[in-house]
Short mmCIF file of C-alpha atoms in Angstrom, two decimals:
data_model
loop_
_atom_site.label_atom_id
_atom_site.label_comp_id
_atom_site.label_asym_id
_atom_site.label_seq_id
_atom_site.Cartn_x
_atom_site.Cartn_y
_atom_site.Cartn_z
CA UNK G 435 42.81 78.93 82.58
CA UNK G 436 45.66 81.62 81.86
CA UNK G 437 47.23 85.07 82.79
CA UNK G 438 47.78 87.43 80.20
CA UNK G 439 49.33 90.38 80.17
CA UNK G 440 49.04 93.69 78.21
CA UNK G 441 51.49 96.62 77.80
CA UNK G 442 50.88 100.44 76.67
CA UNK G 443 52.20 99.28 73.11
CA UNK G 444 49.81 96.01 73.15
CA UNK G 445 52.19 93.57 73.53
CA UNK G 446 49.60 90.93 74.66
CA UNK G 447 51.88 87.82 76.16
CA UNK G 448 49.85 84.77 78.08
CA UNK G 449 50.71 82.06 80.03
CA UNK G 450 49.07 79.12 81.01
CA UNK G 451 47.55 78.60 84.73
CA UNK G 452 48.89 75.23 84.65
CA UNK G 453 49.09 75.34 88.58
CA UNK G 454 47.41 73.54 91.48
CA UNK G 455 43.96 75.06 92.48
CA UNK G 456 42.60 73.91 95.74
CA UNK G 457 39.37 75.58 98.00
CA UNK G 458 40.13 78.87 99.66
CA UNK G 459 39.52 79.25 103.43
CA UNK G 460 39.72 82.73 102.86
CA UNK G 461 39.07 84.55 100.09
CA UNK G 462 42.12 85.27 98.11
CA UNK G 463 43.25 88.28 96.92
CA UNK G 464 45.29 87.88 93.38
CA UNK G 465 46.15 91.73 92.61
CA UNK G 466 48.64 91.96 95.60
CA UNK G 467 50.63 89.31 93.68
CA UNK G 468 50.78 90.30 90.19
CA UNK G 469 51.16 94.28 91.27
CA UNK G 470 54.71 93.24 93.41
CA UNK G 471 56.55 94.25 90.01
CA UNK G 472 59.76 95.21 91.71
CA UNK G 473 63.21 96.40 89.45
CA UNK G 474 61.13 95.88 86.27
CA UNK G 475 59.98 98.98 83.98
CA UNK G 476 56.26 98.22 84.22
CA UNK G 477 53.40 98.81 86.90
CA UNK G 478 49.69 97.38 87.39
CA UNK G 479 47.24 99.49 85.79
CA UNK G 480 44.68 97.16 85.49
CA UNK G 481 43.52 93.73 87.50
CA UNK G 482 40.79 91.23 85.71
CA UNK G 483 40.62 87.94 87.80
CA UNK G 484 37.96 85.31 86.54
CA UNK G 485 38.98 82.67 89.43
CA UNK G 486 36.62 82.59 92.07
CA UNK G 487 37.52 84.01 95.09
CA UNK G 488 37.00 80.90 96.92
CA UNK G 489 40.16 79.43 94.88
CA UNK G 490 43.38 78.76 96.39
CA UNK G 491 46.92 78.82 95.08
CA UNK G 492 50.37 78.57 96.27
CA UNK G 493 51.85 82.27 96.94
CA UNK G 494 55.12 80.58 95.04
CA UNK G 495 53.18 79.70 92.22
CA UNK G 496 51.50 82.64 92.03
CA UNK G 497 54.94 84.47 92.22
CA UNK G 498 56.86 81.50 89.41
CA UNK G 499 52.96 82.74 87.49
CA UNK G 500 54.44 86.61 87.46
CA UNK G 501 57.66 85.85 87.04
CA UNK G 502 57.22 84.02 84.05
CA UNK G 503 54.60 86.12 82.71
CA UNK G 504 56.86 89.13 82.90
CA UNK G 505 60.12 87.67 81.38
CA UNK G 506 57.61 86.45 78.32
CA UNK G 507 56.64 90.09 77.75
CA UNK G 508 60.17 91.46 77.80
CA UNK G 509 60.99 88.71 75.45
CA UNK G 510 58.08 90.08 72.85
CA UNK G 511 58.82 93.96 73.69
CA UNK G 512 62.57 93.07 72.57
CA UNK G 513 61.49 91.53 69.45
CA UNK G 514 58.88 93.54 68.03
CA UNK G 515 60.51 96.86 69.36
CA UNK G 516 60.52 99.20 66.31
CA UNK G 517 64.00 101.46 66.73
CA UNK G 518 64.27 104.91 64.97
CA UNK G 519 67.34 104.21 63.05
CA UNK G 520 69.15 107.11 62.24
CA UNK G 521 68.39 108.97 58.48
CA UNK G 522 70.34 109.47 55.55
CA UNK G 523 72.44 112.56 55.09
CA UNK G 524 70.64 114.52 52.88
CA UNK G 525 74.07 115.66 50.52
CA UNK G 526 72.19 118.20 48.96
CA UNK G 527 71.52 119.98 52.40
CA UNK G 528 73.56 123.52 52.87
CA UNK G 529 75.09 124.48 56.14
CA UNK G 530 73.29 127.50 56.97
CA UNK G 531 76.64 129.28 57.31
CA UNK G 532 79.72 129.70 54.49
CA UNK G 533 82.24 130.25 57.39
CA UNK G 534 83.37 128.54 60.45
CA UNK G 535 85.67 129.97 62.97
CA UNK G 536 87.48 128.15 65.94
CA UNK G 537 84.82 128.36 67.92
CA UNK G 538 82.46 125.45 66.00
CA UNK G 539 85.26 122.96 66.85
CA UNK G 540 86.26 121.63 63.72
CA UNK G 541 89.04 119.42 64.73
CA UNK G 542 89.87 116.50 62.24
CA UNK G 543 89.63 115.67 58.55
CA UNK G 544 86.42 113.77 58.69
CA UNK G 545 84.22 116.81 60.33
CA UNK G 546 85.98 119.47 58.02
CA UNK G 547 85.18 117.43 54.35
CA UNK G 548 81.32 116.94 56.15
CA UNK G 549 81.20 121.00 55.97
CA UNK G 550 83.05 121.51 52.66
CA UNK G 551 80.47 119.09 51.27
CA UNK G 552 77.42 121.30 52.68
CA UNK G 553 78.90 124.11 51.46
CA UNK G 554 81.01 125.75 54.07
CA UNK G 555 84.05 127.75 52.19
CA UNK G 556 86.27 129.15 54.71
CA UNK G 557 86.92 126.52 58.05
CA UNK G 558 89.65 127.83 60.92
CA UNK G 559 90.50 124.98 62.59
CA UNK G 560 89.69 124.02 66.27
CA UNK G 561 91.44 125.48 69.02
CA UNK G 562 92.97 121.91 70.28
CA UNK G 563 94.25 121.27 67.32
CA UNK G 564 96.78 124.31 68.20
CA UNK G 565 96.89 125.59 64.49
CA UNK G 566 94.98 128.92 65.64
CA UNK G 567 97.04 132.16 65.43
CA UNK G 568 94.26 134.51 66.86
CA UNK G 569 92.45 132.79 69.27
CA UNK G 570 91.26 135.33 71.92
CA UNK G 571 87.88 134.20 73.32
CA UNK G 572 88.40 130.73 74.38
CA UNK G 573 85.02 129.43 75.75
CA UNK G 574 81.51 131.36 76.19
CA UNK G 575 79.18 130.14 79.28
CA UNK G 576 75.84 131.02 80.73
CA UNK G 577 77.76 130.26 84.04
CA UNK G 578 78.79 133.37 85.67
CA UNK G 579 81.04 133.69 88.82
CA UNK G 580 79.62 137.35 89.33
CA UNK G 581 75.96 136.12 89.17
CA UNK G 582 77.52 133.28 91.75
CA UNK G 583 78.68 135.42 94.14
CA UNK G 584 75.91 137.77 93.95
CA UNK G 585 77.68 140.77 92.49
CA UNK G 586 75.48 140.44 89.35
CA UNK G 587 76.43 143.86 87.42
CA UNK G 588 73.03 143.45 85.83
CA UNK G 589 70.81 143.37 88.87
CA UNK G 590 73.07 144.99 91.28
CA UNK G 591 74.13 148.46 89.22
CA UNK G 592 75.95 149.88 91.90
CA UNK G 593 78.55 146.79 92.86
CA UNK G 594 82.16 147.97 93.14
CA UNK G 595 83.71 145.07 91.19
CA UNK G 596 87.62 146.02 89.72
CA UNK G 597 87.65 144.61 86.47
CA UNK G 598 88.99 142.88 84.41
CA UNK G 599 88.91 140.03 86.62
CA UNK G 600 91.28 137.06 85.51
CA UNK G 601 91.37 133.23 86.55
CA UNK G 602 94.73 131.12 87.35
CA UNK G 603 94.78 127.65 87.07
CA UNK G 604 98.01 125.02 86.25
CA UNK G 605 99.88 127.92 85.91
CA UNK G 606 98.03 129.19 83.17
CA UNK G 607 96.26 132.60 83.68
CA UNK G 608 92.92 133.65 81.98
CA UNK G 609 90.92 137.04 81.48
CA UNK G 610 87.45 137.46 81.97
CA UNK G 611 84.92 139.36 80.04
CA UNK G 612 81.22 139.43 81.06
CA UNK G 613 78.55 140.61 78.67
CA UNK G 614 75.61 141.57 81.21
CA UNK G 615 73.29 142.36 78.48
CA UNK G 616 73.52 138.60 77.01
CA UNK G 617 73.97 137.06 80.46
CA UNK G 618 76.99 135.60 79.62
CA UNK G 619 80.70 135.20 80.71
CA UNK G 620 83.70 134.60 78.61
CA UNK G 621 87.38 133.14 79.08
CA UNK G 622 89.99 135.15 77.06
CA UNK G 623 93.31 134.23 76.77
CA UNK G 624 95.42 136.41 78.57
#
């Protein structure tokens, strides 16, 4: 006899029932042993016992039985796992645009000659690398403290909100600009 086991990818791993058998005085129930599956990723689906009922077996055999059967089929799901490896660069592939600004966060030597060799002409560097001049709008969210606080100048038309409203942190003080019709907020240097 044996106990096989069978994953959604058909990993098929069995191990033999080389375990004491004796006579029942109750009949057994097998599933409740093999379905205790605890911290591991997989779950009984299905339950196929050819043992007669009338068989008896250690609960810590029947638990060494799992146990052993489920480190055998994480053995053979590591080994025949098939990984998507990453593809090649296609070199011939064009960047959709000729021109980057500050805001696409080129910030080093390796990213800028990736662009240059899909056929970006004109890169402005990234903002942290402090060699922007003109640098106004410094990040764009979907976050919005308006929307936040409920004073939504989209759904609420009549809110009394002064603007422009600015932000202080570390000393540093920012401006904010919402555009309502894109739902969107952005920080502006001051």
């Amino acid at each position: 006899h044996s106990v096989t086991g069978e994953d959604e990818r058909g990993v098929r791993v069995t191990v033999a029932l080389d375990i004491e058998k004796d006579k029942a005085r109750k009949p057994a129930d097998f599933r409740t042993y093999f379905e205790k599956l605890g911290n591991t990723c997989y779950y009984l689906r299905n339950f196929d016992c050819k043992l007669s009922k009338e068989t008896f077996i250690k609960a810590s055999d029947l638990t060494a039985l799992r146990r052993s059967l489920i480190e055998k089929m994480e053995r053979a799901n590591r080994s025949t796992y098939k990984y998507d490896y990453r593809l090649k660069e296609d070199s011939n592939a064009l960047y959709p645009d000729k021109r980057l600004t500050y805001m696409d966060n080129v910030s080093n030597t390796p990213a800028r000659s990736f662009y240059e060799s899909h056929g970006v002409t004109s890169i402005e560097p990234a903002m942290e690398t402090g060699n922007t001049e003109k640098t106004e709008r410094l990040m764009t969210t979907r976050h919005c403290i308006l929307r936040e606080r409920d004073m939504c100048l989209k759904r609420n038309k009549g809110a009394k909100i002064k603007l422009p409203l600015t932000i202080e942190s570390s000393g540093m003080s920012f401006r904010l600009f919402f555009d309502c019709v894109r739902c969107e907020m952005h920080l502006l240097r001051r």
